[in-house]
mmCIF file of C-alpha atoms (C1' of nucleotides) in Angstrom:
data_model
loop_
_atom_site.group_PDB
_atom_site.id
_atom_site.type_symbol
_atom_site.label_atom_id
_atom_site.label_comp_id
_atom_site.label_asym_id
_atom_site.label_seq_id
_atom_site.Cartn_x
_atom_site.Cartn_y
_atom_site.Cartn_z
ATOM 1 C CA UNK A 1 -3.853 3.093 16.104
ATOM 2 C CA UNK A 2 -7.212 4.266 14.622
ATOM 3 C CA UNK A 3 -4.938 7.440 13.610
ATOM 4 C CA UNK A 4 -5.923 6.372 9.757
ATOM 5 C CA UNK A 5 -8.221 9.372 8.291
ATOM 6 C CA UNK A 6 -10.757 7.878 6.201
ATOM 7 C CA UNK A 7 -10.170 9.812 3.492
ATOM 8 C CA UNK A 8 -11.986 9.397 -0.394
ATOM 9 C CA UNK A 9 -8.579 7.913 -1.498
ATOM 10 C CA UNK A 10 -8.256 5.729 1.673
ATOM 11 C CA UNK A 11 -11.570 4.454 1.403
ATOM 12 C CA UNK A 12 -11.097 3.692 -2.194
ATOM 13 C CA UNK A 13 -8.019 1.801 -1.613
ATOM 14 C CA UNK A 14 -9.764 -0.211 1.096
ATOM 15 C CA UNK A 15 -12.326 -1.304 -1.151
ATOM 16 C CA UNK A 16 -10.272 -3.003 -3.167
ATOM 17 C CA UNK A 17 -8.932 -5.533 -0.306
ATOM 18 C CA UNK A 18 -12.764 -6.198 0.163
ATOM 19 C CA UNK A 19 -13.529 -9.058 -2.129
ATOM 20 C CA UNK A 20 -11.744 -11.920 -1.933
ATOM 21 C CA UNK A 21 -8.601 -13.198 0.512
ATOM 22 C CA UNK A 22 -5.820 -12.098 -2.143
ATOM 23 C CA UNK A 23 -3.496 -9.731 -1.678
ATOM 24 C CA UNK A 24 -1.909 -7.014 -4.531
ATOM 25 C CA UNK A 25 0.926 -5.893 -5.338
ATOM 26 C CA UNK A 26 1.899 -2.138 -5.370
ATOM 27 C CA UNK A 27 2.328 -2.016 -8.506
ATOM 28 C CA UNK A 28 -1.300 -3.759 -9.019
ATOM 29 C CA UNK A 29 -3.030 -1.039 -7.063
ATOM 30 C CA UNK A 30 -1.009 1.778 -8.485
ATOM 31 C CA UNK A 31 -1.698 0.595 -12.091
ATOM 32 C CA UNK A 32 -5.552 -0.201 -11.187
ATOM 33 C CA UNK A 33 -5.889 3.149 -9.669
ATOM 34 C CA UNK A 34 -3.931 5.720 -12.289
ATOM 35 C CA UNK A 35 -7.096 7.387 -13.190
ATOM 36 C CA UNK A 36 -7.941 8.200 -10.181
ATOM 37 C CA UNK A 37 -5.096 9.104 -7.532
ATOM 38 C CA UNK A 38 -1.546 9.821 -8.038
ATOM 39 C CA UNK A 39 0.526 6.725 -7.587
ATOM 40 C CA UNK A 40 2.557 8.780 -4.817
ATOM 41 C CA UNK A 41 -0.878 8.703 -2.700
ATOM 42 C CA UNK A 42 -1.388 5.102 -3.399
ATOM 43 C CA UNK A 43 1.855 4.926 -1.643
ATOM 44 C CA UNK A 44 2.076 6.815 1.184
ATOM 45 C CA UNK A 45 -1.693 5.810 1.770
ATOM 46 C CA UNK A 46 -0.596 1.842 1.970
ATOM 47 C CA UNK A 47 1.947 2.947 4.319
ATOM 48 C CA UNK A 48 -0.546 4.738 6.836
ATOM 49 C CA UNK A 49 -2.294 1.951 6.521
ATOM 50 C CA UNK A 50 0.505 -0.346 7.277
ATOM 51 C CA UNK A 51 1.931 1.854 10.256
ATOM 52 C CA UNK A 52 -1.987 1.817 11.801
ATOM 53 C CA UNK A 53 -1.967 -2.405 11.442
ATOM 54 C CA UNK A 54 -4.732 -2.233 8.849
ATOM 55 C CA UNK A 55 -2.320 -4.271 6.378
ATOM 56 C CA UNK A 56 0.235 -6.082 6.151
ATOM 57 C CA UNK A 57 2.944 -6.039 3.278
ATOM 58 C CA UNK A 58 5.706 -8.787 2.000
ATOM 59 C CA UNK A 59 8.283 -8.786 -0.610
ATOM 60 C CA UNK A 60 7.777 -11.357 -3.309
ATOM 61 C CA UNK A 61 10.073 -13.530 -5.205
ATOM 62 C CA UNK A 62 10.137 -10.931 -8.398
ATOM 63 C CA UNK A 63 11.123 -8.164 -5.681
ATOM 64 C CA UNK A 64 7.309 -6.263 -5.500
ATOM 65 C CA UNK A 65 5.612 -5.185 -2.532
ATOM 66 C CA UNK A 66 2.125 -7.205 -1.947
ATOM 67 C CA UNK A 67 -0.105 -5.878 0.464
ATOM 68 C CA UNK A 68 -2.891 -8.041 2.454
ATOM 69 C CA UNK A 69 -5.213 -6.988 5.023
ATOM 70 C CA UNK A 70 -4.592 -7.681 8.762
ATOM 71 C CA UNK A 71 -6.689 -10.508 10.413
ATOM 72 C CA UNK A 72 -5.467 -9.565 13.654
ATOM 73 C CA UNK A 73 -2.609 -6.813 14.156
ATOM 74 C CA UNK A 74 -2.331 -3.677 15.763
ATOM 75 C CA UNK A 75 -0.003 -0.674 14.685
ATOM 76 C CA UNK A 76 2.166 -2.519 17.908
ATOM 77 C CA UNK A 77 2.107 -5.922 16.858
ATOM 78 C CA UNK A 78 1.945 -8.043 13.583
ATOM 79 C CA UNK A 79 1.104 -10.996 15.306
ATOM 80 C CA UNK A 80 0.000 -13.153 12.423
ATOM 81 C CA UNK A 81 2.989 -15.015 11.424
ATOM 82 C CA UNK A 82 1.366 -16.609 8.711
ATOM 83 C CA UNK A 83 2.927 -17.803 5.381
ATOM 84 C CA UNK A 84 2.279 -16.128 1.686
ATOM 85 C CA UNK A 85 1.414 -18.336 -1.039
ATOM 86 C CA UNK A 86 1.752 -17.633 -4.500
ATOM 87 C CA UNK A 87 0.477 -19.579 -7.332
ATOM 88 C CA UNK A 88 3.084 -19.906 -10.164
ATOM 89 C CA UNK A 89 0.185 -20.359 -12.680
ATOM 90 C CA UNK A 90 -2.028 -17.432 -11.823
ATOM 91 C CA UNK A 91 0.233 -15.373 -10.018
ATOM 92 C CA UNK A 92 -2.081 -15.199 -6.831
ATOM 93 C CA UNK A 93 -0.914 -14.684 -3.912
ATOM 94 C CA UNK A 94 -2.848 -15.520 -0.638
ATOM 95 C CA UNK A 95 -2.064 -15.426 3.297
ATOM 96 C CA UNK A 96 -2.361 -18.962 4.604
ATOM 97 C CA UNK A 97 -3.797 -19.664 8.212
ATOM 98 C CA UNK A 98 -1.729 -21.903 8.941
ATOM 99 C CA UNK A 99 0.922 -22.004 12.051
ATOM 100 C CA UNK A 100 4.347 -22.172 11.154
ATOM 101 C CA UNK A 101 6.591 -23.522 13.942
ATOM 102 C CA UNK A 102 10.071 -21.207 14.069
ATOM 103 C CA UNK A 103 12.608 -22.845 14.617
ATOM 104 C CA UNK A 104 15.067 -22.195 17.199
ATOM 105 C CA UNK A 105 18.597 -21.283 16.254
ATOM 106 C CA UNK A 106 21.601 -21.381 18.520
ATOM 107 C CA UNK A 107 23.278 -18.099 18.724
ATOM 108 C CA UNK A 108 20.572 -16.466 16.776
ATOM 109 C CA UNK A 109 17.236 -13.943 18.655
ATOM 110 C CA UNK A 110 14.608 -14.855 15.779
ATOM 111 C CA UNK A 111 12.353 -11.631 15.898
ATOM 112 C CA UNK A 112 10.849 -12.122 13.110
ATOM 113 C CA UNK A 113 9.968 -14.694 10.277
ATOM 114 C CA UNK A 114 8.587 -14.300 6.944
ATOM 115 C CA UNK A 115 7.604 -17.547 5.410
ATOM 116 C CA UNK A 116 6.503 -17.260 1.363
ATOM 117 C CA UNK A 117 5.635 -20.728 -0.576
ATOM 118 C CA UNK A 118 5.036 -21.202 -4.382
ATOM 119 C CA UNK A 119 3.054 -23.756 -6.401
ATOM 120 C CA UNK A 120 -0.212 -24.277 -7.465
ATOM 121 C CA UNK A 121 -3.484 -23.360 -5.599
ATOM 122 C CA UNK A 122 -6.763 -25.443 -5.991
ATOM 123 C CA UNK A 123 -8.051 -23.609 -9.442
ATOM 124 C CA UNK A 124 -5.008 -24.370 -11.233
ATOM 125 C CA UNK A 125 -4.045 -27.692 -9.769
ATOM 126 C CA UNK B 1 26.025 -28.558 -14.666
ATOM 127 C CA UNK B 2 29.349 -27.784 -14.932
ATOM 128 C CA UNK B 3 28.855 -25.263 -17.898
ATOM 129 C CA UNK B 4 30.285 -22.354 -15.836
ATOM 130 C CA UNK B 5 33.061 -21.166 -17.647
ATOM 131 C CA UNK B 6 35.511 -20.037 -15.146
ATOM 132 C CA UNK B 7 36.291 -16.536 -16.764
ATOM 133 C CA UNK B 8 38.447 -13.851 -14.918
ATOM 134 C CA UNK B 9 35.388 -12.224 -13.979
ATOM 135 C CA UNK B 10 33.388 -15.768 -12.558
ATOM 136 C CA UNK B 11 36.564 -16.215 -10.505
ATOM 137 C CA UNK B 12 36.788 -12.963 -8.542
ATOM 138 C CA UNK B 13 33.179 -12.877 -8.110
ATOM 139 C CA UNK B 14 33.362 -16.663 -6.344
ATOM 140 C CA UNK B 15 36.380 -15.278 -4.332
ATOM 141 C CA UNK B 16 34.025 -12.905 -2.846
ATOM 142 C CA UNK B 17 32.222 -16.096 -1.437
ATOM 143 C CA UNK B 18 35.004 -17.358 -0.100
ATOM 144 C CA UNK B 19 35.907 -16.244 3.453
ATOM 145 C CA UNK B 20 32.589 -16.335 5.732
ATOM 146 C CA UNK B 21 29.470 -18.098 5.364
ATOM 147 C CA UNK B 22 27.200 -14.768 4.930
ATOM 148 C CA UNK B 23 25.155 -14.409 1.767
ATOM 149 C CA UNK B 24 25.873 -11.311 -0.351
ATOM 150 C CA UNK B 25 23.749 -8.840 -2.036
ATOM 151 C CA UNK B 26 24.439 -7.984 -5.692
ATOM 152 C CA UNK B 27 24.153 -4.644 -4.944
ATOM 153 C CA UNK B 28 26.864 -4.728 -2.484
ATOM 154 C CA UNK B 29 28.718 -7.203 -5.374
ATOM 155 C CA UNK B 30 28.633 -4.499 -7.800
ATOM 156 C CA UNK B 31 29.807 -1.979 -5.665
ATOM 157 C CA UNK B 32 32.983 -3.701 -4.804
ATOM 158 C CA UNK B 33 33.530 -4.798 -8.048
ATOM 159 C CA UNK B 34 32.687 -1.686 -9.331
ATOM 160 C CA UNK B 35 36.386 -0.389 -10.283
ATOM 161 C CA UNK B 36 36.774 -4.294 -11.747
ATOM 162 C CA UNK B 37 34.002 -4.913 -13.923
ATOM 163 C CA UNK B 38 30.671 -3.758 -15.213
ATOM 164 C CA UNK B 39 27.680 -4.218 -13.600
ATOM 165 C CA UNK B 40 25.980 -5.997 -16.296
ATOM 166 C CA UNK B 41 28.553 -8.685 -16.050
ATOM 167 C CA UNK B 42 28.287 -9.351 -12.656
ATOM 168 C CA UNK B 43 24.908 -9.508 -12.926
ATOM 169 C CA UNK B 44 24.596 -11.802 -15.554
ATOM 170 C CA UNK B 45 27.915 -14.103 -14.272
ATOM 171 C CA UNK B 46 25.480 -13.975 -11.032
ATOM 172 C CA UNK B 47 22.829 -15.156 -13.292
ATOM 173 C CA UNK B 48 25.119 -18.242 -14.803
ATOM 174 C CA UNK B 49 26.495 -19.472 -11.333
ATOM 175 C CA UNK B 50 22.871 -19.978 -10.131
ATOM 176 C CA UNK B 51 21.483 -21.590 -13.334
ATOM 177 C CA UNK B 52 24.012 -24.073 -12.798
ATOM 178 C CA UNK B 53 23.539 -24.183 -8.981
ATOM 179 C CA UNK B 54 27.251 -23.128 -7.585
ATOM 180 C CA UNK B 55 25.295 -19.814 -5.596
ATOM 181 C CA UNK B 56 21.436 -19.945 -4.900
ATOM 182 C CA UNK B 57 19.662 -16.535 -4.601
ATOM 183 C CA UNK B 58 17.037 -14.943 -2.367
ATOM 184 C CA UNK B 59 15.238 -11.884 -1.541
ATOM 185 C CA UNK B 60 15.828 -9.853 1.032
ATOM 186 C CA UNK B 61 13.494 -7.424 3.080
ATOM 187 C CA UNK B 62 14.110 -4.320 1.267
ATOM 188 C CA UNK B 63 13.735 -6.475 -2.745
ATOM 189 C CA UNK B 64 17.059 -6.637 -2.857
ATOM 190 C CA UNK B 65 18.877 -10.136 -4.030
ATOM 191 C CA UNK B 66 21.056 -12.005 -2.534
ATOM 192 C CA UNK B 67 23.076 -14.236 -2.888
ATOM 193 C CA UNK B 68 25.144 -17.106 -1.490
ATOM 194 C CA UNK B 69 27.026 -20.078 -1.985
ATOM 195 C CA UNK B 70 25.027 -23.545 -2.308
ATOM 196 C CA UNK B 71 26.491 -26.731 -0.279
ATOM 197 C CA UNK B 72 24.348 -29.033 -1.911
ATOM 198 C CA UNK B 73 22.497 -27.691 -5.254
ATOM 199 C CA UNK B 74 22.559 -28.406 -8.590
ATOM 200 C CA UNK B 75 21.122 -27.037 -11.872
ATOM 201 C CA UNK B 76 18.528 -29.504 -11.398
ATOM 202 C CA UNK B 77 17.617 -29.253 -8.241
ATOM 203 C CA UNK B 78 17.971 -26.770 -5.248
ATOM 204 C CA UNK B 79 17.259 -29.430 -2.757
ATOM 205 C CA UNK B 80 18.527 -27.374 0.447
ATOM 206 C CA UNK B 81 15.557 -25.213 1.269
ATOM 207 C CA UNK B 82 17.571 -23.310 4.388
ATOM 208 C CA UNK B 83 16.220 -20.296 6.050
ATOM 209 C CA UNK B 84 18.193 -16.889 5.383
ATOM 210 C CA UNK B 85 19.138 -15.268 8.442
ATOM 211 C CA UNK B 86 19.001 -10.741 8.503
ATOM 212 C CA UNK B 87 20.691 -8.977 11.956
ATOM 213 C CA UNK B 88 18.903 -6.633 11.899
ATOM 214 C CA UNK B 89 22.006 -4.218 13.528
ATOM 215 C CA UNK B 90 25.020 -5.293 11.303
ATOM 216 C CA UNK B 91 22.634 -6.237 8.304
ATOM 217 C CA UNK B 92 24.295 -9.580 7.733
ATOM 218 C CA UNK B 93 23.058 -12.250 5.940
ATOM 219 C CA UNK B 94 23.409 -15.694 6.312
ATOM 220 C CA UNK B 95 22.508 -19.166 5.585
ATOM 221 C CA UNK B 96 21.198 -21.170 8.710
ATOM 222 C CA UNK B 97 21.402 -25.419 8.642
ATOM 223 C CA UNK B 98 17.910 -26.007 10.280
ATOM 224 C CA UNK B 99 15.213 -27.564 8.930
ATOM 225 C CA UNK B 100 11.888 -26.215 8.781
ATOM 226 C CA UNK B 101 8.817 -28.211 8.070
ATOM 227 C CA UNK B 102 6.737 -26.877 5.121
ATOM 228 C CA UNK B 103 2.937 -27.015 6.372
ATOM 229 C CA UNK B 104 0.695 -29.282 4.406
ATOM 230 C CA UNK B 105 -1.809 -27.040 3.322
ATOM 231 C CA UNK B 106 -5.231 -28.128 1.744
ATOM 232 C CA UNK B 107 -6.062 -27.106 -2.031
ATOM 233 C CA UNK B 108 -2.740 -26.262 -2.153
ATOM 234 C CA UNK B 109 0.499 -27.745 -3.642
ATOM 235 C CA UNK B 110 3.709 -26.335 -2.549
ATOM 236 C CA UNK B 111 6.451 -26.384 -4.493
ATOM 237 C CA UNK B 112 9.301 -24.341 -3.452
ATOM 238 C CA UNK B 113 9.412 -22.435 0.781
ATOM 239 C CA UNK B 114 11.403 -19.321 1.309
ATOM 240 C CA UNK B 115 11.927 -18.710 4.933
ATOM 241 C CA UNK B 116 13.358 -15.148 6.091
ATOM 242 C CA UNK B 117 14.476 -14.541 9.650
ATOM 243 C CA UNK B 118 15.170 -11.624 11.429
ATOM 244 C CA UNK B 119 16.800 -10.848 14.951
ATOM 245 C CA UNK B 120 20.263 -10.212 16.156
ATOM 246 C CA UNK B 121 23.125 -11.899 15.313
ATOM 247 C CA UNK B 122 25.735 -13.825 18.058
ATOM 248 C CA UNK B 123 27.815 -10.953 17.618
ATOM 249 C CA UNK B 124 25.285 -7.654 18.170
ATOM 250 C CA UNK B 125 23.188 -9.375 20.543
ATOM 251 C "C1'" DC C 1 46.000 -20.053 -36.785
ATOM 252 C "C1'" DC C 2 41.049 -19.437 -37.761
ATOM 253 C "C1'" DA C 3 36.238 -19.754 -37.470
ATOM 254 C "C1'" DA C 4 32.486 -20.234 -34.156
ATOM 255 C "C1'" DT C 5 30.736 -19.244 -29.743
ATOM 256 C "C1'" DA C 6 30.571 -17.329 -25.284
ATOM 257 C "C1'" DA C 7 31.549 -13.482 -22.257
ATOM 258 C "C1'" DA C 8 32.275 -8.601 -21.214
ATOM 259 C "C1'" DG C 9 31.638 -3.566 -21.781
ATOM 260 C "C1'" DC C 10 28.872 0.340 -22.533
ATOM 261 C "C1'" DA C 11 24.982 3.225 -22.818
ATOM 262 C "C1'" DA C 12 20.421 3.654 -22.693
ATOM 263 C "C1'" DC C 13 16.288 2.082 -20.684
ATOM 264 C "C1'" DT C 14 12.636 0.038 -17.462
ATOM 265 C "C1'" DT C 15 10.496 -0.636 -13.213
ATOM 266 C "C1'" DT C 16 9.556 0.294 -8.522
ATOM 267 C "C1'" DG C 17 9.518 3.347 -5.324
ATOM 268 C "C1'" DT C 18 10.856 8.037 -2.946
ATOM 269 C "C1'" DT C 19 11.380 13.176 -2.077
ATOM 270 C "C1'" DG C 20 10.527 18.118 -1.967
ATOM 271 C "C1'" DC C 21 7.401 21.419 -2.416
ATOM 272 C "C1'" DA C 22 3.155 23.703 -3.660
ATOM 273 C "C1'" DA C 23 -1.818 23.272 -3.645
ATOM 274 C "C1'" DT C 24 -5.933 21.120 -1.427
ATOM 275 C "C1'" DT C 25 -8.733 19.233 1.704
ATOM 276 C "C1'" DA C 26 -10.295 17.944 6.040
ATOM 277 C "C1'" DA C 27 -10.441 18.483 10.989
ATOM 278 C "C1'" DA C 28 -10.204 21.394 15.135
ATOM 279 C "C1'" DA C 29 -10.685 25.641 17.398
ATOM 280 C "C1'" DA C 30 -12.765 29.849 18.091
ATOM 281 C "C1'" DT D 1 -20.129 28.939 10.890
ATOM 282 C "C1'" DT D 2 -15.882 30.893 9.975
ATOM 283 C "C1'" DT D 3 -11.056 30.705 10.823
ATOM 284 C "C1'" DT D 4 -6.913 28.397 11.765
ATOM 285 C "C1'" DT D 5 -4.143 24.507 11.727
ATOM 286 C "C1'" DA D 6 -2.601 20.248 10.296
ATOM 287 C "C1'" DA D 7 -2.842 16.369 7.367
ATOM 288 C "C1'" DT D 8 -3.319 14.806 2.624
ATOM 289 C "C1'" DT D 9 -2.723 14.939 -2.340
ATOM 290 C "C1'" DG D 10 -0.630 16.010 -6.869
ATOM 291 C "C1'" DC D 11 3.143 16.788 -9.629
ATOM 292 C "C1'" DA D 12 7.623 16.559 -11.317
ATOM 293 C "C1'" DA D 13 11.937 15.214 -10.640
ATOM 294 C "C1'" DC D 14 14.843 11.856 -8.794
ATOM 295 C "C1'" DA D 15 17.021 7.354 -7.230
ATOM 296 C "C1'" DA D 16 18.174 2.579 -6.984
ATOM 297 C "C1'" DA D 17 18.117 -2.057 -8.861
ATOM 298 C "C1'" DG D 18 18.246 -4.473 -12.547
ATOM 299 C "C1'" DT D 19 17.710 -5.374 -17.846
ATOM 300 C "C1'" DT D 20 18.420 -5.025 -22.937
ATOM 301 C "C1'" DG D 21 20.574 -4.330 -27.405
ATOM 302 C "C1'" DC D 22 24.488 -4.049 -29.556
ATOM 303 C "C1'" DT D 23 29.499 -3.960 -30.135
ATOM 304 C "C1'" DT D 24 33.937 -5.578 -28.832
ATOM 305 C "C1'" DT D 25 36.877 -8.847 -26.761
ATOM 306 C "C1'" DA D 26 38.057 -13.487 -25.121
ATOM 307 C "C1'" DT D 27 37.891 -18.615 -25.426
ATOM 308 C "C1'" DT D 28 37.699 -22.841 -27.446
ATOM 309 C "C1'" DG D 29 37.620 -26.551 -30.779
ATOM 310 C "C1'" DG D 30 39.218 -27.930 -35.153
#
DNA sequence: CCAATAAAGCAACTTTGTTGCAATTAAAAA
DNA sequence: TTTTTAATTGCAACAAAGTTGCTTTATTGG
């Protein structure tokens, strides 16, 4: 961990996970950045940043990476099991801090869990 | 409901379903229907069997869709919201019977949960 | 059987993401 | 600081998954 160079494009790819709670898609950042970095660097910098625990990513529903910044993981350990939540009206999509209680299944080692819910968040309610 | 027309083509895809319980991709439909029929049409007959509920569809980790068959759906309503189950060392798929409870989540309404589990199988563990 | 409609085939295309390699840039060593 | 080394970036080409438009072939209802 910490092996992330802070480089201009890092930095500037950073920034954007700064304002607000959302995360973006791939294809967000790569479209919001194609003035200024190749959309092979927006890549391969989101995966740095993945394998270093500074983000997370998920698949959504339409088959699109989203990316979200980590509250608490290390390159070791994702340890935030926490649910996605997309609004179908605005297309948002948020991490929700909320436990999710996996359940056990009989013949089955549960490793992992990815837990992504759709409907509509307070603004468009 | 019911509007399925069971063509050639919507028959040997549902035969596919047949035997086990796992889920199966479309890419892995296509390919072994490759020599029968195009991939547009098993695409779209995909398409047709979920609109009118006989196969429900999911992503999987990689955005690839699955598919499998549904016990209890209709066109109206997908009422079974089962977690998907991904070994992660023979790559199967499959539905699991459990229940999981959606969190209540505040400014939020939830609509629709996708759960995705990963681990090892009864067989490769 | 015949007209109307749905399904299937085909080729070309779109979107998302990846790969190989050359050119830069940044960090480390001297 | 200069040199050396290693990581990063850009570019173009590619790949996989899925979609679209249009034509041809089946189905079905009269």
């Amino acid at each position: 961990m910490g092996v992330v160079r802070k480089t201009k494009a890092v930095k500037r790819l950073l920034s954007l996970f700064e304002p607000g709670v959302s995360a973006i898609s791939a294809v967000d950042l790569v479209s919001q950045l194609n003035a200024e970095m190749n959309k092979t660097t927006v890549y391969r910098v989101l995966d740095r940043l993945e394998n270093d625990g500074i983000v997370h990513s998920f698949m959504g529903k339409e088959g699109i990476k989203w990316y979200a910044k980590c509250t608490s993981c290390s390159s070791h350990h994702h340890n935030d099991i926490h649910p996605h939540f997309q609004c179908t009206d605005c297309k948002k999509v948020t991490c929700l801090s909320v436990e999710v209680s996996i359940p056990k299944v009989e013949n089955h080692t549960i490793e992992n869990a990815t837990v992504f819910l759709t409907g509509k968040c307070g603004n468009c309610a």
